[in-house]
Coordinates of C-alpha atoms in Angstrom, one line a residue:
Chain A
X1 CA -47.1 46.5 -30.0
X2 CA -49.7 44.6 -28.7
X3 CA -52.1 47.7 -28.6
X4 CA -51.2 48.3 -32.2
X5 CA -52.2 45.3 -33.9
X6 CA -55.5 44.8 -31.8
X7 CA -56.1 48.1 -32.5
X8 CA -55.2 47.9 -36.6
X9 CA -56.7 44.3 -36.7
X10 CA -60.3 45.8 -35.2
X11 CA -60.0 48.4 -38.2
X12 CA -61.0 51.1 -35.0
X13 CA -61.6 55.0 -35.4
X14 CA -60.4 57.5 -32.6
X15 CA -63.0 58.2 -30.2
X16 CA -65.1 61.2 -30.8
X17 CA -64.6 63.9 -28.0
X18 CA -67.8 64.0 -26.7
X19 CA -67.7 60.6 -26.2
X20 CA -71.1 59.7 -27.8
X21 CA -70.5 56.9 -30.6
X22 CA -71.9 56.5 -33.9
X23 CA -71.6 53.0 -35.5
X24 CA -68.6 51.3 -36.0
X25 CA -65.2 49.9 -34.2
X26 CA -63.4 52.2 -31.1
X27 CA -60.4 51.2 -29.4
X28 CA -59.5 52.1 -26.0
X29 CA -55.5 51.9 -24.6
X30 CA -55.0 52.7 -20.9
X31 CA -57.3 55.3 -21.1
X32 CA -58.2 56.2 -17.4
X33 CA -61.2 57.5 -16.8
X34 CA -63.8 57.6 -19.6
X35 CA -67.7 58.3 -20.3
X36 CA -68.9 56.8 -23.4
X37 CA -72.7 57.1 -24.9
X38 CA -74.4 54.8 -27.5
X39 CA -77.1 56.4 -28.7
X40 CA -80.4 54.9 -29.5
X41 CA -80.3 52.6 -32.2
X42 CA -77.1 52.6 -33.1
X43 CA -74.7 49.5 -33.1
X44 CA -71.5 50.0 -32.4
X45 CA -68.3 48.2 -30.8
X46 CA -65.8 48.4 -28.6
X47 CA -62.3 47.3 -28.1
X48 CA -60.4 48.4 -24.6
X49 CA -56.9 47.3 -23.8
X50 CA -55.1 47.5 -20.9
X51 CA -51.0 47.6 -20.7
X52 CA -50.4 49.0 -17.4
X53 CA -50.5 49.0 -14.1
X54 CA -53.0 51.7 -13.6
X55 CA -56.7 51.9 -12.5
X56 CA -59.4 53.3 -15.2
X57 CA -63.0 53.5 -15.1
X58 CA -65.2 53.5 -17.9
X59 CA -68.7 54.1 -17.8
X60 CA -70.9 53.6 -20.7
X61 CA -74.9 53.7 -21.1
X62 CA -76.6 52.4 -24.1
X63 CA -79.7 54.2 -25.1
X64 CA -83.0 52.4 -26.1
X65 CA -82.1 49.4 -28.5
X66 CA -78.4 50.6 -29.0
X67 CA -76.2 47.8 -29.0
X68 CA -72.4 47.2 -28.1
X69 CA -69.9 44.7 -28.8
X70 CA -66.9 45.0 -26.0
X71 CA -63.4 43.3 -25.9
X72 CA -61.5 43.7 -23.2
X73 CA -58.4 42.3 -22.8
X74 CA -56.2 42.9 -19.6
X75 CA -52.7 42.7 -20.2
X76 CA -50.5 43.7 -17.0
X77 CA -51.8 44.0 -13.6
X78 CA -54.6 46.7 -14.7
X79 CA -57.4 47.6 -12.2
X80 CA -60.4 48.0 -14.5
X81 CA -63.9 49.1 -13.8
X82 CA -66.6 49.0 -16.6
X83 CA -70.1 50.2 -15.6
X84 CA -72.6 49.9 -18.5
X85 CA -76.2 51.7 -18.0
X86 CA -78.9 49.5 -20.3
X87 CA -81.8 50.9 -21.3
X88 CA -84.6 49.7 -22.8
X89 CA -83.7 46.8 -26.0
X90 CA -80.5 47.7 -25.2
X91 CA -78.1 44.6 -25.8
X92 CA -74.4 44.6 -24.8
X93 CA -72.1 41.7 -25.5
X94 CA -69.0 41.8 -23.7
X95 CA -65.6 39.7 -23.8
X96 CA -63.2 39.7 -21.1
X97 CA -59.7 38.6 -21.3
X98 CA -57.4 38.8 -18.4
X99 CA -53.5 37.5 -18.9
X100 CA -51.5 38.5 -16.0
X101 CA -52.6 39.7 -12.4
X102 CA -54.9 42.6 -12.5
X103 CA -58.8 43.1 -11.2
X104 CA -61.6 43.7 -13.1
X105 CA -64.9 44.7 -12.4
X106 CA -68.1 44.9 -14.6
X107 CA -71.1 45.9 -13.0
X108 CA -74.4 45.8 -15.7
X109 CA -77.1 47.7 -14.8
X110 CA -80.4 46.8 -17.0
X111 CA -82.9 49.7 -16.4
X112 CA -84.7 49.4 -19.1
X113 CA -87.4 46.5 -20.3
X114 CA -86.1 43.8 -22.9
X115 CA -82.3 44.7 -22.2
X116 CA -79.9 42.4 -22.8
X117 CA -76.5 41.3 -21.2
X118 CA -74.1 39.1 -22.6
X119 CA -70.7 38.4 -20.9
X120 CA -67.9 35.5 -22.3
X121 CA -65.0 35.7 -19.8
X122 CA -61.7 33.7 -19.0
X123 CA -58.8 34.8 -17.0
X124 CA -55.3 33.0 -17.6
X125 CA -52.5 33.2 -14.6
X126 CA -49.3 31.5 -14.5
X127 CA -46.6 31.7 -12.3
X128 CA -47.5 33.6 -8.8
X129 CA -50.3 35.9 -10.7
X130 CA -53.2 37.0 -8.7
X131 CA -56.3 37.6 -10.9
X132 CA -60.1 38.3 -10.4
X133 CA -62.6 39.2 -12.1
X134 CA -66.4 40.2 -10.6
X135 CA -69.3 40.7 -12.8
X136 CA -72.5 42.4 -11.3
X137 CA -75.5 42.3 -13.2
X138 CA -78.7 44.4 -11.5
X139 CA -81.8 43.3 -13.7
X140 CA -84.1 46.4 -12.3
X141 CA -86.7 46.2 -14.7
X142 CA -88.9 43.5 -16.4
X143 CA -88.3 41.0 -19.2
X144 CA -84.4 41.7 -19.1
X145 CA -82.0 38.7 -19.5
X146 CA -77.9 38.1 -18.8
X147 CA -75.6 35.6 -19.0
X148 CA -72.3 35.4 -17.6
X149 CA -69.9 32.7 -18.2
X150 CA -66.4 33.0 -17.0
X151 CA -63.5 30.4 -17.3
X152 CA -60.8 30.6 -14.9
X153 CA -57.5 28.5 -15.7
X154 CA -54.4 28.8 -12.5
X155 CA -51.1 26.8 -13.2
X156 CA -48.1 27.7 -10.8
X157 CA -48.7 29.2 -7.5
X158 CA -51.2 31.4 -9.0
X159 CA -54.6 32.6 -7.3
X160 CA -57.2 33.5 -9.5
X161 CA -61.1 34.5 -8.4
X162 CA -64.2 34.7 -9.7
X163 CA -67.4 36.7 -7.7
X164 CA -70.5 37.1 -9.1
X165 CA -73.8 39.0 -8.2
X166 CA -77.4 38.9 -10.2
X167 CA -79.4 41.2 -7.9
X168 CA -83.1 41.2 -9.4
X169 CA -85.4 44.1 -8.3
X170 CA -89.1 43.6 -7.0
X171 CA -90.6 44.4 -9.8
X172 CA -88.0 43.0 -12.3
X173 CA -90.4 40.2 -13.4
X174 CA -89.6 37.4 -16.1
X175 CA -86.1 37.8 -15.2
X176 CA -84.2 35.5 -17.5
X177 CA -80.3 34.9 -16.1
X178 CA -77.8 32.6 -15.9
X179 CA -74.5 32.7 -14.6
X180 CA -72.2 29.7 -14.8
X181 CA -67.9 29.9 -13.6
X182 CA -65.7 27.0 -14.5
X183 CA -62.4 26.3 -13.6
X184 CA -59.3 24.2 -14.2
X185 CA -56.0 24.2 -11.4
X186 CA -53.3 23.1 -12.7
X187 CA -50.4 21.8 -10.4
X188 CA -51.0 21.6 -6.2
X189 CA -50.3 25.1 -5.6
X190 CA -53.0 27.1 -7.9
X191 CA -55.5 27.9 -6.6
X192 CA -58.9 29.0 -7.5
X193 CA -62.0 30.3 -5.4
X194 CA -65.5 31.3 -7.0
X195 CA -68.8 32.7 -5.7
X196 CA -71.9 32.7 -7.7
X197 CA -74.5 34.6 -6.4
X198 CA -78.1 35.5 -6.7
X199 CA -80.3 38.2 -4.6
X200 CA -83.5 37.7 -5.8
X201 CA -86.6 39.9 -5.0
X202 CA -89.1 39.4 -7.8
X203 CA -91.3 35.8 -7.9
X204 CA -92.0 35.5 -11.8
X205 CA -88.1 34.5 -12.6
X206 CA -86.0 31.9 -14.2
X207 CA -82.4 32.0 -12.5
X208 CA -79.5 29.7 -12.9
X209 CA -76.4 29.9 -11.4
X210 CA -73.2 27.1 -11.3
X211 CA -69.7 26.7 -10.8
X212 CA -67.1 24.3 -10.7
X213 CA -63.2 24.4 -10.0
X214 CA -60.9 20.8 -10.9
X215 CA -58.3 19.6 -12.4
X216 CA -57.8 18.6 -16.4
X217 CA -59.8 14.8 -16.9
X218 CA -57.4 11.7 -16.6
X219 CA -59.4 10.1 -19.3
X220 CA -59.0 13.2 -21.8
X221 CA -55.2 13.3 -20.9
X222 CA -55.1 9.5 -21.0
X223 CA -57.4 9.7 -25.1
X224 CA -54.7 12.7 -26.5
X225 CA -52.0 10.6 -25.3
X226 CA -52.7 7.3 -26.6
X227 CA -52.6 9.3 -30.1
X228 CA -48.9 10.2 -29.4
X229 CA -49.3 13.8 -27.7
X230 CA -47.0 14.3 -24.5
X231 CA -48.5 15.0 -21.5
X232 CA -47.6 18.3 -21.3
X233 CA -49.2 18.9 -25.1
X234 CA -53.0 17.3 -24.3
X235 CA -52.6 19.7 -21.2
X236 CA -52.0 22.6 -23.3
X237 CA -54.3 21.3 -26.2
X238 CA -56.9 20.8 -23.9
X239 CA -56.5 24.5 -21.8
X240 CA -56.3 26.2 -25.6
X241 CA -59.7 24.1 -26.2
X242 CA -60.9 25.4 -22.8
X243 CA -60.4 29.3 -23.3
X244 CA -60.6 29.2 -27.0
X245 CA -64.1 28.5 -26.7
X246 CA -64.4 32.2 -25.2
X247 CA -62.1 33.5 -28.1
X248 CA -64.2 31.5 -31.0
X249 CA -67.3 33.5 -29.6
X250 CA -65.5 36.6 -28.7
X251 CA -68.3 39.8 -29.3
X252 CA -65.8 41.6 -32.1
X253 CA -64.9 38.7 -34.9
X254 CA -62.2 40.8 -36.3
X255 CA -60.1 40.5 -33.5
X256 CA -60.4 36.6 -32.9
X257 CA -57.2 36.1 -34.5
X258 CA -55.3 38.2 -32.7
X259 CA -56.7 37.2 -29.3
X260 CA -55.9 33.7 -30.0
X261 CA -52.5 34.6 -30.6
X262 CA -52.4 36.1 -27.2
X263 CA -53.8 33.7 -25.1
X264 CA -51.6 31.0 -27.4
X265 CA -48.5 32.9 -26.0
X266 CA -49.9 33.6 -22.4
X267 CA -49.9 29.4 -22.6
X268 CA -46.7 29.0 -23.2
X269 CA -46.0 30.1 -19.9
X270 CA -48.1 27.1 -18.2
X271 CA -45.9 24.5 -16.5
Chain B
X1 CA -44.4 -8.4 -33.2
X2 CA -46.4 -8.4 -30.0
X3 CA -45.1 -11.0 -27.6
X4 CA -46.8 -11.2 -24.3
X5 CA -45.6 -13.3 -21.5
X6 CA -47.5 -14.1 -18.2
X7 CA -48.6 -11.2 -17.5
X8 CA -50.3 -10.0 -14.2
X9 CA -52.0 -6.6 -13.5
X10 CA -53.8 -5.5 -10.8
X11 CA -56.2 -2.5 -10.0
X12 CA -55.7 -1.3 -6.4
X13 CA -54.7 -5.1 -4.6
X14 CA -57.5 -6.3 -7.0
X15 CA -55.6 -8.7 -9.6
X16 CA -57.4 -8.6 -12.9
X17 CA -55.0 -10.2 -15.9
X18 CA -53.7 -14.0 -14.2
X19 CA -50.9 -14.6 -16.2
X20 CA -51.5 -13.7 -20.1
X21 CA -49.5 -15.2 -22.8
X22 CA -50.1 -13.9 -26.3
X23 CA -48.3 -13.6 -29.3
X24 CA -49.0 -11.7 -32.4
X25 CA -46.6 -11.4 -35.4
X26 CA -46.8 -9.2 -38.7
X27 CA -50.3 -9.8 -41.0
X28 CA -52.4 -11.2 -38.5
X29 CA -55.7 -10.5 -37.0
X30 CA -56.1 -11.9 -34.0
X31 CA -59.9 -11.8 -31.8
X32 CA -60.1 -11.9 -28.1
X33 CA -63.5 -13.0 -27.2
X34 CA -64.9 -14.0 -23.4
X35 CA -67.4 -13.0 -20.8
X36 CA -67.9 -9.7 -19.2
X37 CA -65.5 -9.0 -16.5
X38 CA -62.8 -11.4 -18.4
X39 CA -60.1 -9.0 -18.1
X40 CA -60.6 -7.9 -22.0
X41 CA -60.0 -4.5 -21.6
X42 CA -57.7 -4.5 -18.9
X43 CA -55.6 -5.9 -21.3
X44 CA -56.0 -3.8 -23.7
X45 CA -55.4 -0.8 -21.3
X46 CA -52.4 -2.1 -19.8
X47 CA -50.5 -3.0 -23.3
X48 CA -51.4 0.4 -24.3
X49 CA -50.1 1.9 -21.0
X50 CA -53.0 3.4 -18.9
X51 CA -52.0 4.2 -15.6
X52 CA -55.2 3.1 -13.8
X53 CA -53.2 -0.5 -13.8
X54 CA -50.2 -2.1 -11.8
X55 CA -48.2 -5.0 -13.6
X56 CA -47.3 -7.0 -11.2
X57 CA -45.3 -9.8 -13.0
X58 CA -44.6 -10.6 -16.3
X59 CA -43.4 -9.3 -19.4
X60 CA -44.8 -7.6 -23.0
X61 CA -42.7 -6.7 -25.9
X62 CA -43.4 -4.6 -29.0
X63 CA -41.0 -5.0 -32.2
X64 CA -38.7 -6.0 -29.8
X65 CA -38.4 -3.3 -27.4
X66 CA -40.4 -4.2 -23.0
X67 CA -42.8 -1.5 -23.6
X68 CA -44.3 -1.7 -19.6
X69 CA -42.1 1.1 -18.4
X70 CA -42.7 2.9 -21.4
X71 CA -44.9 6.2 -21.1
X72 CA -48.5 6.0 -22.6
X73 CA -47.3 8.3 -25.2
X74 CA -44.2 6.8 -26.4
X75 CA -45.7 3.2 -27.1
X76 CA -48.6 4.9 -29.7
X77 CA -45.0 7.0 -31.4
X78 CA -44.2 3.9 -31.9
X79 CA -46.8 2.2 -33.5
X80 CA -49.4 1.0 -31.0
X81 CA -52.9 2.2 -31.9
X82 CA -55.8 1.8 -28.9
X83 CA -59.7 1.8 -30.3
X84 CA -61.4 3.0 -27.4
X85 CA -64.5 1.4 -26.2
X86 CA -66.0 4.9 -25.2
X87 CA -64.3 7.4 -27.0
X88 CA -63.5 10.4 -24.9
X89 CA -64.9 14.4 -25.9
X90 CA -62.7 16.6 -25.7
X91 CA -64.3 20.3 -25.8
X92 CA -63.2 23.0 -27.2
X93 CA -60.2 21.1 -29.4
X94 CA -60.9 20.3 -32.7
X95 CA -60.5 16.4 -34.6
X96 CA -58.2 18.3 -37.1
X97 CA -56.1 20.4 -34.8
X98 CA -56.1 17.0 -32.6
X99 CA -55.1 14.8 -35.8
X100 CA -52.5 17.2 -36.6
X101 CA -50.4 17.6 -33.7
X102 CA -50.6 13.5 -33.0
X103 CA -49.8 13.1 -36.9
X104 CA -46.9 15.3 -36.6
X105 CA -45.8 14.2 -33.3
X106 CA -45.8 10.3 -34.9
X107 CA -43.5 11.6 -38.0
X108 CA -40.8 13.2 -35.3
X109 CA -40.5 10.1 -33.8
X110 CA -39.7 8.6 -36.9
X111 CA -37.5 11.4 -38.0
X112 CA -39.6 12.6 -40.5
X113 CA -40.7 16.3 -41.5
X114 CA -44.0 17.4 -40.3
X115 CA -47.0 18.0 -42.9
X116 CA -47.7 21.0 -44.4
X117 CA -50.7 22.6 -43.6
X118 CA -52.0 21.4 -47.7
X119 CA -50.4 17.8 -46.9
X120 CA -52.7 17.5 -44.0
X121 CA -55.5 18.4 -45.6
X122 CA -55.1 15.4 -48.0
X123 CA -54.2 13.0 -46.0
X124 CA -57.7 14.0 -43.9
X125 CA -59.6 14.2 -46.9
X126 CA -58.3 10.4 -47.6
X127 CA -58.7 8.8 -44.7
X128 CA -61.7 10.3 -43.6
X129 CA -63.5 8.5 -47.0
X130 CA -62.0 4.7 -45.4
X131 CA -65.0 5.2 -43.0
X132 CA -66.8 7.1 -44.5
X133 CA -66.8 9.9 -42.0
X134 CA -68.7 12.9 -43.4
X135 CA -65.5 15.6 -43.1
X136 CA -67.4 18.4 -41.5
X137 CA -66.8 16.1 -38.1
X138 CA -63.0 17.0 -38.6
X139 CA -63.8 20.8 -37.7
X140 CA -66.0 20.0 -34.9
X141 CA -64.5 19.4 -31.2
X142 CA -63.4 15.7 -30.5
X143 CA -66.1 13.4 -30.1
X144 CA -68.5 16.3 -28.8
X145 CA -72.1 15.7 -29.8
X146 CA -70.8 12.7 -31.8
X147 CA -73.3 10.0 -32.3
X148 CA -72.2 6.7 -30.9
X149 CA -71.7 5.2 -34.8
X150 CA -69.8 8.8 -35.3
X151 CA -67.5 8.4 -32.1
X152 CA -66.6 4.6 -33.7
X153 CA -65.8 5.6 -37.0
X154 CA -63.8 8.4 -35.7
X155 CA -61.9 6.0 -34.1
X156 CA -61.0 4.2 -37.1
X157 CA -60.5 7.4 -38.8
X158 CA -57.9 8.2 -36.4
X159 CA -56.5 4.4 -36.7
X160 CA -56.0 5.6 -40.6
X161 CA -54.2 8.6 -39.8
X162 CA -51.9 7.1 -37.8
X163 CA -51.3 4.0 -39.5
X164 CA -50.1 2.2 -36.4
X165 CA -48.5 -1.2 -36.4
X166 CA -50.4 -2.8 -34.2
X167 CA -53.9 -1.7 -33.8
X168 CA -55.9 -3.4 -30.7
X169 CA -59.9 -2.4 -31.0
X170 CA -61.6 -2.8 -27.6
X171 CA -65.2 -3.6 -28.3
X172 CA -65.2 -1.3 -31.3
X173 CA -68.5 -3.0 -32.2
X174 CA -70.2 -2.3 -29.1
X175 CA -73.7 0.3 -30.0
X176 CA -73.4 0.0 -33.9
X177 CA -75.9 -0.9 -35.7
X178 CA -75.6 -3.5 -38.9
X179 CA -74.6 -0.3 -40.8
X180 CA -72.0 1.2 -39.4
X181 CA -70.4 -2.0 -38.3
X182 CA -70.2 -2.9 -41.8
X183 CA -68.4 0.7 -42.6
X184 CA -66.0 0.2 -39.3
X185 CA -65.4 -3.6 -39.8
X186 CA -64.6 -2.6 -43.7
X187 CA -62.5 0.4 -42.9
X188 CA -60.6 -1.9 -40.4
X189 CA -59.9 -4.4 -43.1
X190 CA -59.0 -2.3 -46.1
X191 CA -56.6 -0.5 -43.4
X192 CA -54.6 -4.2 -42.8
X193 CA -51.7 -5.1 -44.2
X194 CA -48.9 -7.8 -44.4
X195 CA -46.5 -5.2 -42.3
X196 CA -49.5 -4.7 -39.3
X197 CA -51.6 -6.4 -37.3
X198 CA -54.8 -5.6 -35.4
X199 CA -56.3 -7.6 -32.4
X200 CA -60.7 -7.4 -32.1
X201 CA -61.4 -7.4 -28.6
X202 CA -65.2 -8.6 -29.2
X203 CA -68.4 -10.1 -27.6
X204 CA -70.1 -10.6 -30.6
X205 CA -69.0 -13.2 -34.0
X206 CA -70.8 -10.8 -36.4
X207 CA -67.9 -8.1 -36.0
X208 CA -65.7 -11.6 -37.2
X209 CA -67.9 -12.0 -40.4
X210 CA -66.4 -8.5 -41.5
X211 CA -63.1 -9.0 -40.1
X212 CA -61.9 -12.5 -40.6
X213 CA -59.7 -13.2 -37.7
X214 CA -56.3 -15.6 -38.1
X215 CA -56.7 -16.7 -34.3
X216 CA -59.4 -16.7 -32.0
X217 CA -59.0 -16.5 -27.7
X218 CA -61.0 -16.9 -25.2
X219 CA -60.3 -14.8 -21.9
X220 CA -61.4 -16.0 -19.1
X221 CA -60.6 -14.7 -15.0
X222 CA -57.8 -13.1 -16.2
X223 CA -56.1 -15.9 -18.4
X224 CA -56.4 -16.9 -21.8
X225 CA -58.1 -20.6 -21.6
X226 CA -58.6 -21.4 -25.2
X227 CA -57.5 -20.3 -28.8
X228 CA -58.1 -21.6 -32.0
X229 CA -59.2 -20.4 -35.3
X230 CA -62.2 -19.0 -36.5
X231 CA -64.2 -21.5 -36.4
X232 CA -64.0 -21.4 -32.6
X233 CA -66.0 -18.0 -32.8
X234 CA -68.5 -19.8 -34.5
X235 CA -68.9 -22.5 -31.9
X236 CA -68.9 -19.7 -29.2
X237 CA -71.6 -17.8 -31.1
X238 CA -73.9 -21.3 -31.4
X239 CA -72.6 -22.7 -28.1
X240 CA -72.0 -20.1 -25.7
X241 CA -69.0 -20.4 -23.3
X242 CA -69.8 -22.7 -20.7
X243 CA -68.5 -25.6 -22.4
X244 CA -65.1 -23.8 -22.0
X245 CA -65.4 -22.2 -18.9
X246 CA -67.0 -25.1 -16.5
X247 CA -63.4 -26.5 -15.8
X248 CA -62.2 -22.8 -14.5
X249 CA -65.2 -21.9 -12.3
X250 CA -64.2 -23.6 -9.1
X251 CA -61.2 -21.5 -8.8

């Protein structure tokens, strides 16, 4: 069901068997293993979902200025790899939604000069979920840039976790990256852990990493209420507010809508 | 309307409000005027229900009901309306998502139907023109990247959409300049009515040329020392407070 309408609401083709995309929207469902090529110059996107419990791999390399759009959205307890291969002017934009216990890894590699890597991520987790999500970026060449933000939101006894690696190469010079995680626990038994990295080997670089884990504000529970909202609404207003912003930028605009609707019902769920 | 009786509030073991009488009925304006640290907003939090504050002793009723063990929540349902001195941004939700649940939220407590979605609209269209608040704020995030004059008119903006019964303003003039005091201090009047009242919380007697107040007070240390009419505002503004306040100091 859900699958469908993502899927009907991205207006996506079938994927081509030999796995090398022209322009356009492709969807993914549960599709273990995959190899996927954009080739040079062409603009395409992306939407993967994943419904199961299984563990899938997808590895896609962009050609010289191809460009991808990516939504992944991580339904039930999926383990999902993504590896994406940039070369040069390659740009890849990537949204990653995960709504339930599950793993995901993205690993970026940017081989080629001028490529660019773009990731908006948020994972949800009520109840006693267990969620985490790692993004690797590698800058190996010069004059690439990335930036990674992922929002983490825990209610319940839920444990979510955030890890995240920019490794820049010797001679990856003018290195533009940043890499931010923010987080919001909700309740005295979620629980969130992050770990923003940087392994940096090149000296002409401009790196920026941050994170922060706490609870909603007092004084922006405290405003929504004086206007007549329960508590329980300025929490939920204010999480929506939180991981919408990662919808309202999501890297396919078509599916917006239909994303909201999911994280909309996944908070429902928040106590 | 708003009857206040001795009442004591405290911040940690640190008492603040020393025993505040105050009452305010239907149609009035009343100002509360004093020195920084007077307790000013302290009052105002604690009547609207912040939970920052203790009351200690004492008593405050709203249209009848003790609202002190009421939640934050349930006193604005019914009618009480806080202008914040530094409005709070909230990213990531916007003013007209915001305005509509609290909207709606207000016409369930009252029993009444919520607003359609073309309703809404309207009823934002209008109110935003009482201050004149350009309307592309209403689709931005609360307060976020707001100009200080913007975050104050939103305030009265919101004020409008709620139409509250009693509206206390805490320092809504503070950062304005002569402009957009004029807009909020015109919005503010055009919004009062025989069946509301509004209390200034203010340092400064120009906000008081706008909005003409029925009764001044002077807070001082937690108590009110003086009221009188509007006049008295005038000879605070020419005289300062030390007249007033020598008598108090030795305590």
């Amino acid at each position: 069901m859900i699958v469908e309408d993502l899927i009907t609401a991205s207006g996506a083709q079938p994927l081509p068997d030999n796995g090398l995309l022209a322009g356009g929207v492709y969807a993914l469902a549960d599709a273990g293993d995959k190899s996927l090529t954009v080739p040079g110059g062409v603009e395409a996107s992306l939407v993967v979902v994943h419904t199961r419990q299984d563990e899938s791999k997808l590895s896609i390399e962009l050609l010289d200025a191809a460009s991808l759009s990516i939504v992944v959205l991580c339904e039930a307890g999926a383990f999902a790899e993504i590896d994406i291969a940039q070369h040069g002017r390659s740009a890849c934009r990537l949204t990653a939604l995960m709504l339930s216990s599950g793993e995901l890894a993205c690993n970026a590699s940017l081989k080629g000069r001028e490529a660019r890597f773009d990731m908006n991520g948020a994972f949800v987790l009520t109840g006693s979920e267990r969620g985490r999500i790692r993004v690797d970026v590698d800058h190996l060449s010069p004059d690439c840039s990335s930036i990674t933000l992922v929002k983490g939101v825990a209610s319940g006894s839920s444990y979510g976790r955030f890890e995240g690696l920019v490794y820049v190469a010797p001679d990856a010079q003018r290195t533009d990256s940043q890499q931010t995680s923010r987080n919001i626990t909700l309740g005295a038994d979620a629980r969130i852990e992050t770990s923003p990295q940087l392994e940096i080997y090149a000296d002409d670089v401009k790196c920026s990493h941050g994170a922060t884990v706490g609870q909603i504000d007092g004084e922006q529970l405290m405003y929504m209420r004086q206007r007549g909202l329960s508590r329980e609404q300025a929490q939920r207003l204010h999480i929506e507010g939180f991981v919408g912003d990662v919808v309202m930028h999501s890297a396919v605009e078509s599916l917006q809508e239909q994303l909201s609707a999911r994280v909309g019902a996944k908070l429902e769920n928040i106590r | 309307m708003l009857v206040v009786k001795n009442l004591h509030a405290s911040v940690g073991d640190k008492e603040i409000l020393k025993g505040i009488d105050l009452t305010v009925r239907a149609g009035e304006v009343h100002a509360i005027m004093g020195p920084n640290g007077s307790g000013k907003s302290t009052l105002a939090s604690v009547l609207s229900g912040s939970e920052k504050f203790t009351v200690t002793e004492g008593s405050a009723e709203f249209l009848g009901r003790d609202i002190l063990s009421l939640p934050i929540e349930e006193r604005a349902r019914m009618g009480l309306f806080l202008g914040f001195q530094y409005p709070v941004e909230i990213p990531g939700v916007t003013m007209a998502n915001f305005m509509k649940i609290a909207v709606n939220e207000h016409r369930k407590y009252r029993g009444e139907e919520p607003l359609t979605a073309g309703e809404f609209l309207r009823l934002m269209r209008e109110k935003s023109a009482v201050v004149e608040l350009d309307p592309k704020l209403t689709s931005r995030a609360v307060n976020e990247g707001f100009s200080g004059g913007e975050k104050k008119k939103n305030e009265i903006f919101q004020m409008a959409m709620l139409e509250p019964r009693l509206a206390i303003l805490d320092e809504t003039d503070s950062g304005l300049d002569i402009d957009a005091l004029r807009i909020v201090a015109t919005g503010v009047t055009r919004l009062h009515t025989e069946d509301n009242a509004t209390v200034v919380i203010t340092h400064y007697q120009r906000l008081l040329d706008y909005i003409v107040p029925d009764y001044v007070h002077v807070l001082y240390k937690g108590r009110i020392i003086h009221s009188g009419d509007k006049s008295l505002a005038l000879k605070l503004e020419k005289e300062g407070y030390d007249w007033l306040i020598n008598d108090y100091r030795e305590e």
